[in-house]
PDB file of C-alpha atoms and ligand atoms in Angstrom:
ATOM      1  CA  MET A   1      -0.042  -0.021   0.060  1.00 88.00           C
ATOM      2  CA  ASP A   2       1.144   3.644  -0.695  1.00 90.00           C
ATOM      3  CA  LYS A   3       2.164   5.694   1.438  1.00 89.00           C
ATOM      4  CA  LYS A   4      -1.217   8.433   0.935  1.00 92.00           C
ATOM      5  CA  HIS A   5      -3.681   5.351   1.013  1.00 92.00           C
ATOM      6  CA  LEU A   6      -1.816   3.790   4.102  1.00 92.00           C
ATOM      7  CA  ILE A   7      -2.935   7.925   5.691  1.00 93.00           C
ATOM      8  CA  ARG A   8      -6.509   7.649   4.439  1.00 94.00           C
ATOM      9  CA  VAL A   9      -7.357   3.969   5.352  1.00 96.00           C
ATOM     10  CA  SER A  10      -6.011   5.156   9.049  1.00 96.00           C
ATOM     11  CA  LYS A  11      -7.881   7.500   9.606  1.00 96.00           C
ATOM     12  CA  ARG A  12     -10.825   6.445   8.357  1.00 97.00           C
ATOM     13  CA  LEU A  13     -10.174   3.527  11.384  1.00 97.00           C
ATOM     14  CA  SER A  14      -9.571   6.464  13.787  1.00 97.00           C
ATOM     15  CA  ARG A  15     -13.000   7.832  13.215  1.00 97.00           C
ATOM     16  CA  ASN A  16     -14.590   4.154  13.472  1.00 98.00           C
ATOM     17  CA  LEU A  17     -12.772   2.679  16.263  1.00 98.00           C
ATOM     18  CA  ARG A  18     -13.265   5.610  17.937  1.00 97.00           C
ATOM     19  CA  HIS A  19     -15.334   8.017  17.111  1.00 97.00           C
ATOM     20  CA  ALA A  20     -18.667   6.681  14.958  1.00 98.00           C
ATOM     21  CA  PRO A  21     -18.267   3.303  14.546  1.00 98.00           C
ATOM     22  CA  GLY A  22     -21.996   3.431  13.718  1.00 98.00           C
ATOM     23  CA  ASP A  23     -21.241   4.856  11.042  1.00 97.00           C
ATOM     24  CA  ILE A  24     -19.954   1.335   9.447  1.00 98.00           C
ATOM     25  CA  GLY A  25     -23.072  -0.428  11.398  1.00 98.00           C
ATOM     26  CA  ILE A  26     -20.878  -1.461  14.282  1.00 98.00           C
ATOM     27  CA  THR A  27     -20.504  -1.352  17.764  1.00 97.00           C
ATOM     28  CA  LEU A  28     -17.466  -1.621  20.158  1.00 98.00           C
ATOM     29  CA  ALA A  29     -17.243  -3.774  23.222  1.00 98.00           C
ATOM     30  CA  SER A  30     -17.123  -1.977  26.520  1.00 97.00           C
ATOM     31  CA  ASP A  31     -13.662  -3.036  26.341  1.00 97.00           C
ATOM     32  CA  GLY A  32     -13.438  -0.906  22.906  1.00 98.00           C
ATOM     33  CA  TRP A  33     -12.039  -3.851  21.253  1.00 98.00           C
ATOM     34  CA  VAL A  34     -14.221  -5.011  18.044  1.00 98.00           C
ATOM     35  CA  GLU A  35     -13.607  -9.022  15.597  1.00 98.00           C
ATOM     36  CA  VAL A  36     -11.164  -7.686  12.738  1.00 98.00           C
ATOM     37  CA  GLU A  37     -13.335  -9.700  10.811  1.00 98.00           C
ATOM     38  CA  THR A  38     -17.013  -7.414  11.560  1.00 98.00           C
ATOM     39  CA  LEU A  39     -14.886  -4.792  10.907  1.00 98.00           C
ATOM     40  CA  LEU A  40     -12.659  -5.282   7.440  1.00 98.00           C
ATOM     41  CA  ALA A  41     -16.627  -6.636   6.300  1.00 98.00           C
ATOM     42  CA  ALA A  42     -18.059  -3.683   7.694  1.00 98.00           C
ATOM     43  CA  LEU A  43     -15.061  -1.524   6.051  1.00 97.00           C
ATOM     44  CA  ALA A  44     -15.376  -3.392   2.702  1.00 97.00           C
ATOM     45  CA  ARG A  45     -19.682  -2.591   2.116  1.00 97.00           C
ATOM     46  CA  HIS A  46     -18.795   1.318   3.163  1.00 96.00           C
ATOM     47  CA  GLY A  47     -16.234   0.784   0.080  1.00 94.00           C
ATOM     48  CA  THR A  48     -13.418   0.535   1.639  1.00 94.00           C
ATOM     49  CA  ARG A  49     -12.571  -3.112   0.778  1.00 94.00           C
ATOM     50  CA  LEU A  50      -8.783  -4.388   3.416  1.00 95.00           C
ATOM     51  CA  SER A  51      -6.979  -7.495   3.324  1.00 96.00           C
ATOM     52  CA  ARG A  52      -6.390  -8.598   6.741  1.00 97.00           C
ATOM     53  CA  ALA A  53      -2.823  -8.330   5.439  1.00 97.00           C
ATOM     54  CA  GLN A  54      -3.642  -5.016   4.369  1.00 96.00           C
ATOM     55  CA  LEU A  55      -4.777  -3.907   7.930  1.00 97.00           C
ATOM     56  CA  ASP A  56      -1.065  -5.572   9.125  1.00 97.00           C
ATOM     57  CA  GLU A  57      -0.046  -3.133   7.134  1.00 96.00           C
ATOM     58  CA  VAL A  58      -1.947  -0.379   8.448  1.00 96.00           C
ATOM     59  CA  VAL A  59      -1.392  -0.998  12.017  1.00 96.00           C
ATOM     60  CA  GLU A  60       2.194  -1.363  12.289  1.00 94.00           C
ATOM     61  CA  GLY A  61       2.802   1.887   9.998  1.00 91.00           C
ATOM     62  CA  ASN A  62       1.039   3.788  11.653  1.00 91.00           C
ATOM     63  CA  ASP A  63       2.946   6.737  12.829  1.00 88.00           C
ATOM     64  CA  LYS A  64       2.377   6.819  16.394  1.00 92.00           C
ATOM     65  CA  ARG A  65       1.239   3.318  16.482  1.00 94.00           C
ATOM     66  CA  ARG A  66      -2.638   4.015  17.459  1.00 96.00           C
ATOM     67  CA  PHE A  67      -4.613   0.661  16.567  1.00 98.00           C
ATOM     68  CA  ALA A  68      -3.535  -2.355  18.252  1.00 97.00           C
ATOM     69  CA  PHE A  69      -4.819  -6.507  17.890  1.00 98.00           C
ATOM     70  CA  ASP A  70      -5.430  -8.205  21.630  1.00 97.00           C
ATOM     71  CA  GLU A  71      -3.223 -11.054  21.679  1.00 95.00           C
ATOM     72  CA  SER A  72      -5.234 -13.715  19.961  1.00 97.00           C
ATOM     73  CA  GLY A  73      -5.445 -10.985  16.666  1.00 96.00           C
ATOM     74  CA  LEU A  74      -9.372 -11.523  15.848  1.00 98.00           C
ATOM     75  CA  ARG A  75      -9.475  -8.655  17.523  1.00 98.00           C
ATOM     76  CA  ILE A  76      -8.536  -4.398  17.140  1.00 98.00           C
ATOM     77  CA  ARG A  77      -8.597  -1.858  19.029  1.00 98.00           C
ATOM     78  CA  ALA A  78      -7.263   2.144  19.099  1.00 98.00           C
ATOM     79  CA  SER A  79      -5.119   2.328  21.886  1.00 97.00           C
ATOM     80  CA  GLN A  80      -6.446   5.871  22.957  1.00 95.00           C
ATOM     81  CA  GLY A  81      -7.978   8.457  21.981  1.00 95.00           C
ATOM     82  CA  HIS A  82     -11.476   8.129  21.645  1.00 96.00           C
ATOM     83  CA  SER A  83     -14.539  10.037  21.737  1.00 95.00           C
ATOM     84  CA  VAL A  84     -17.307   7.213  21.939  1.00 95.00           C
ATOM     85  CA  ASP A  85     -18.058   5.293  25.607  1.00 93.00           C
ATOM     86  CA  VAL A  86     -15.433   3.057  25.984  1.00 95.00           C
ATOM     87  CA  ASP A  87     -13.345   1.769  29.032  1.00 94.00           C
ATOM     88  CA  LEU A  88      -9.860   0.607  28.146  1.00 95.00           C
ATOM     89  CA  GLU A  89      -9.298  -1.010  31.361  1.00 95.00           C
ATOM     90  CA  LEU A  90      -6.084  -0.019  31.485  1.00 95.00           C
ATOM     91  CA  PRO A  91      -3.852  -0.615  34.592  1.00 91.00           C
ATOM     92  CA  ALA A  92      -2.889   2.242  36.928  1.00 94.00           C
ATOM     93  CA  ALA A  93       0.731   3.530  36.091  1.00 97.00           C
ATOM     94  CA  THR A  94       2.688   5.721  38.083  1.00 97.00           C
ATOM     95  CA  PRO A  95       3.694   8.821  35.728  1.00 98.00           C
ATOM     96  CA  PRO A  96       7.414  10.544  35.482  1.00 98.00           C
ATOM     97  CA  ASP A  97       7.931  13.031  37.636  1.00 98.00           C
ATOM     98  CA  VAL A  98       6.999  15.472  35.002  1.00 98.00           C
ATOM     99  CA  LEU A  99       4.750  15.205  32.253  1.00 98.00           C
ATOM    100  CA  TYR A 100       3.816  17.715  29.027  1.00 98.00           C
ATOM    101  CA  HIS A 101       0.703  19.157  27.514  1.00 98.00           C
ATOM    102  CA  GLY A 102       1.161  21.245  24.344  1.00 98.00           C
ATOM    103  CA  THR A 103      -1.455  23.400  23.533  1.00 98.00           C
ATOM    104  CA  VAL A 104      -2.058  26.709  22.041  1.00 98.00           C
ATOM    105  CA  SER A 105      -1.841  30.525  23.238  1.00 97.00           C
ATOM    106  CA  ARG A 106      -5.621  30.947  22.894  1.00 98.00           C
ATOM    107  CA  PHE A 107      -6.515  27.842  25.115  1.00 98.00           C
ATOM    108  CA  LEU A 108      -4.472  29.125  28.077  1.00 97.00           C
ATOM    109  CA  ASP A 109      -6.232  31.583  29.949  1.00 97.00           C
ATOM    110  CA  ALA A 110      -8.738  28.700  30.266  1.00 98.00           C
ATOM    111  CA  ILE A 111      -5.841  26.109  30.946  1.00 98.00           C
ATOM    112  CA  LEU A 112      -4.634  28.114  33.251  1.00 97.00           C
ATOM    113  CA  SER A 113      -7.659  28.754  35.458  1.00 98.00           C
ATOM    114  CA  GLU A 114      -9.529  25.717  35.864  1.00 98.00           C
ATOM    115  CA  GLY A 115      -7.487  23.112  34.621  1.00 98.00           C
ATOM    116  CA  LEU A 116      -6.826  20.402  31.828  1.00 98.00           C
ATOM    117  CA  ARG A 117     -10.044  19.286  31.023  1.00 98.00           C
ATOM    118  CA  PRO A 118     -10.792  16.502  28.776  1.00 96.00           C
ATOM    119  CA  MET A 119     -13.316  18.603  26.444  1.00 96.00           C
ATOM    120  CA  GLN A 120     -14.274  16.004  23.708  1.00 93.00           C
ATOM    121  CA  ARG A 121     -12.232  12.788  24.987  1.00 93.00           C
ATOM    122  CA  HIS A 122     -12.368  10.631  27.434  1.00 91.00           C
ATOM    123  CA  ALA A 123      -8.573  11.556  29.655  1.00 95.00           C
ATOM    124  CA  VAL A 124      -6.169  14.697  29.136  1.00 97.00           C
ATOM    125  CA  HIS A 125      -3.507  13.460  26.711  1.00 97.00           C
ATOM    126  CA  LEU A 126      -0.539  14.258  28.047  1.00 98.00           C
ATOM    127  CA  SER A 127       3.029  13.371  26.518  1.00 98.00           C
ATOM    128  CA  ALA A 128       6.518  12.650  28.337  1.00 97.00           C
ATOM    129  CA  THR A 129       8.326  14.433  25.897  1.00 97.00           C
ATOM    130  CA  THR A 130       8.728  17.764  25.184  1.00 98.00           C
ATOM    131  CA  GLU A 131       9.092  16.961  21.823  1.00 97.00           C
ATOM    132  CA  THR A 132       5.907  15.354  21.651  1.00 97.00           C
ATOM    133  CA  ALA A 133       3.736  17.823  23.418  1.00 98.00           C
ATOM    134  CA  ARG A 134       5.245  20.342  21.253  1.00 98.00           C
ATOM    135  CA  ALA A 135       3.703  18.132  18.050  1.00 97.00           C
ATOM    136  CA  VAL A 136       0.518  18.157  19.263  1.00 97.00           C
ATOM    137  CA  GLY A 137       0.374  21.718  20.234  1.00 98.00           C
ATOM    138  CA  ALA A 138       1.704  22.079  16.983  1.00 98.00           C
ATOM    139  CA  ARG A 139      -1.631  20.701  15.153  1.00 96.00           C
ATOM    140  CA  ARG A 140      -3.127  24.282  15.572  1.00 97.00           C
ATOM    141  CA  GLY A 141      -1.073  26.610  15.590  1.00 97.00           C
ATOM    142  CA  VAL A 142       2.272  27.808  17.555  1.00 97.00           C
ATOM    143  CA  PRO A 143       2.311  25.410  19.826  1.00 97.00           C
ATOM    144  CA  VAL A 144       2.501  26.425  23.689  1.00 98.00           C
ATOM    145  CA  LEU A 145       3.620  23.836  26.536  1.00 98.00           C
ATOM    146  CA  LEU A 146       3.223  23.152  29.914  1.00 98.00           C
ATOM    147  CA  THR A 147       4.303  21.481  32.354  1.00 98.00           C
ATOM    148  CA  VAL A 148       2.680  18.692  34.065  1.00 98.00           C
ATOM    149  CA  ASP A 149       4.093  18.000  38.239  1.00 98.00           C
ATOM    150  CA  ALA A 150       2.573  14.365  37.554  1.00 98.00           C
ATOM    151  CA  ARG A 151       4.655  13.065  41.134  1.00 98.00           C
ATOM    152  CA  GLY A 152       2.481  16.019  42.889  1.00 98.00           C
ATOM    153  CA  MET A 153      -0.481  15.003  41.540  1.00 98.00           C
ATOM    154  CA  ALA A 154       0.024  11.120  41.906  1.00 98.00           C
ATOM    155  CA  GLU A 155       0.778  11.737  45.304  1.00 98.00           C
ATOM    156  CA  ALA A 156      -2.316  14.021  46.158  1.00 98.00           C
ATOM    157  CA  GLY A 157      -4.233  10.922  44.437  1.00 98.00           C
ATOM    158  CA  HIS A 158      -4.733  11.363  40.947  1.00 98.00           C
ATOM    159  CA  GLU A 159      -5.056   8.388  38.471  1.00 98.00           C
ATOM    160  CA  PHE A 160      -3.120   7.835  35.752  1.00 98.00           C
ATOM    161  CA  GLN A 161      -2.797   5.446  32.806  1.00 97.00           C
ATOM    162  CA  VAL A 162      -0.166   4.806  30.144  1.00 97.00           C
ATOM    163  CA  SER A 163      -1.872   3.769  26.517  1.00 95.00           C
ATOM    164  CA  ALA A 164      -0.334   1.190  24.775  1.00 92.00           C
ATOM    165  CA  ASN A 165       1.285   3.588  22.214  1.00 93.00           C
ATOM    166  CA  GLY A 166       2.804   5.874  25.420  1.00 94.00           C
ATOM    167  CA  VAL A 167       0.171   8.381  26.167  1.00 96.00           C
ATOM    168  CA  TRP A 168      -0.254   8.946  29.744  1.00 98.00           C
ATOM    169  CA  LEU A 169      -3.677   9.968  30.352  1.00 97.00           C
ATOM    170  CA  THR A 170      -5.591  11.583  33.104  1.00 98.00           C
ATOM    171  CA  ALA A 171      -9.510  12.204  34.284  1.00 97.00           C
ATOM    172  CA  ALA A 172      -8.590  15.765  34.711  1.00 98.00           C
ATOM    173  CA  VAL A 173      -5.146  18.718  35.639  1.00 98.00           C
ATOM    174  CA  PRO A 174      -6.512  21.257  38.128  1.00 98.00           C
ATOM    175  CA  PRO A 175      -4.410  24.149  37.628  1.00 98.00           C
ATOM    176  CA  GLU A 176      -1.900  24.127  40.580  1.00 98.00           C
ATOM    177  CA  PHE A 177       0.039  21.098  39.283  1.00 98.00           C
ATOM    178  CA  LEU A 178       0.554  23.530  35.312  1.00 98.00           C
ATOM    179  CA  ARG A 179       3.103  26.035  34.765  1.00 98.00           C
ATOM    180  CA  ARG A 180       3.690  27.220  31.110  1.00 97.00           C
ATOM    181  CA  LEU A 181       7.255  26.220  29.896  1.00 93.00           C
ATOM    182  CA  PRO A 182       9.269  29.382  28.982  1.00 85.00           C
TER     183      PRO A 182
HETATM  184  C1  LIG B   1      -7.579  21.996  24.805  1.00 71.11           C
HETATM  185  C2  LIG B   1      -3.817  13.385  19.053  1.00 71.11           C
HETATM  186  C3  LIG B   1      -9.827  25.224  27.267  1.00 71.11           C
HETATM  187  C4  LIG B   1      -6.125  20.765  25.182  1.00 71.11           C
HETATM  188  C5  LIG B   1      -2.322  13.946  19.390  1.00 71.11           C
HETATM  189  C6  LIG B   1      -6.252  20.836  23.870  1.00 71.11           C
HETATM  190  C7  LIG B   1      -2.461  14.186  20.894  1.00 71.11           C
HETATM  191  C8  LIG B   1      -8.888  23.648  26.626  1.00 71.11           C
HETATM  192  C9  LIG B   1      -8.271  20.670  23.232  1.00 71.11           C
HETATM  193  C10 LIG B   1      -4.366  13.699  21.001  1.00 71.11           C
HETATM  194  C11 LIG B   1      -9.018  23.231  28.036  1.00 71.11           C
HETATM  195  C12 LIG B   1      -8.286  19.512  23.340  1.00 71.11           C
HETATM  196  C13 LIG B   1      -4.727  14.703  22.308  1.00 71.11           C
HETATM  197  C14 LIG B   1      -9.469  24.496  29.135  1.00 71.11           C
HETATM  198  C15 LIG B   1      -7.971  20.776  27.385  1.00 71.11           C
HETATM  199  N1  LIG B   1      -9.884  25.087  28.889  1.00 71.11           N
HETATM  200  N2  LIG B   1      -9.037  24.164  25.681  1.00 71.11           N
HETATM  201  N3  LIG B   1      -9.999  24.105  30.065  1.00 71.11           N
HETATM  202  N4  LIG B   1      -8.606  21.497  28.923  1.00 71.11           N
HETATM  203  N5  LIG B   1      -7.783  22.042  26.134  1.00 71.11           N
HETATM  204  O1  LIG B   1      -7.415  16.955  20.617  1.00 71.11           O
HETATM  205  O2  LIG B   1      -4.151  16.729  24.042  1.00 71.11           O
HETATM  206  O3  LIG B   1      -3.640  12.099  16.046  1.00 71.11           O
HETATM  207  O4  LIG B   1      -8.702  16.367  22.221  1.00 71.11           O
HETATM  208  O5  LIG B   1      -5.309  21.467  25.257  1.00 71.11           O
HETATM  209  O6  LIG B   1      -1.430  13.965  18.681  1.00 71.11           O
HETATM  210  O7  LIG B   1      -4.639  18.270  21.903  1.00 71.11           O
HETATM  211  O8  LIG B   1      -5.971  11.820  17.660  1.00 71.11           O
HETATM  212  O9  LIG B   1      -6.193  16.789  22.595  1.00 71.11           O
HETATM  213  O10 LIG B   1      -5.511  21.532  22.454  1.00 71.11           O
HETATM  214  O11 LIG B   1      -1.850  12.457  21.084  1.00 71.11           O
HETATM  215  O12 LIG B   1      -3.501  10.283  17.966  1.00 71.11           O
HETATM  216  O13 LIG B   1      -8.216  21.691  24.533  1.00 71.11           O
HETATM  217  O14 LIG B   1      -4.561  13.316  19.767  1.00 71.11           O
HETATM  218  O15 LIG B   1      -3.803  12.234  18.821  1.00 71.11           O
HETATM  219  O16 LIG B   1      -8.306  18.856  22.119  1.00 71.11           O
HETATM  220  O17 LIG B   1      -4.486  15.648  21.831  1.00 71.11           O
HETATM  221  P1  LIG B   1      -7.429  16.632  21.715  1.00 71.11           P
HETATM  222  P2  LIG B   1      -4.960  17.017  22.881  1.00 71.11           P
HETATM  223  P3  LIG B   1      -4.209  11.445  17.276  1.00 71.11           P
END
């Protein structure tokens, strides 16, 4: 598959495995998984013909490893980023002392006064490195970076999880744990 096609299919998967499974007539399990066969049949009915080998290629080739198969290889899900009601049942994890969040200046006042909220997604997404946070912010404009006192949050009882593709997730970040990175 050429790169353009790979990206097109991966956008389609993001949409259907995170936000709008109903668009292709599938239902996700409560923990986000769907049978590969069901997915491929549904995609085919909606104009995206894909072999299992091609699906493997999309999963392997995805820049952020957004999708994962289960241990049997028979089911697939998005590793994070959902807006539909799923519980990925990720175990609680101890975060590094500091995590990062990339955003843009127009959100800054709201974020510094009310903290980070999950907005359309299920959790606030935090990055382990400034490079990743910068790339996340840059999707919306000139990136502004915030540091998150993850250690302080953990000590205060906030829970963290890390997705299969290395994104740190937490329900919300109160403003006292945030600082703008100069
Ligand atoms: C902002 C992509 C106002 C927040 C990326 C962000 C990431 C607030 C936006 C992943 C706010 C939400 C997640 C508040 C947060 N007031 N604005 N209180 N709290 N915000 O896309 O973190 O390609 O839902 O700063 O690479 O940008 O989808 O979250 O700008 O990994 O795999 O509200 O999505 O990955 O935006 O990105 P998003 P995000 P994928």
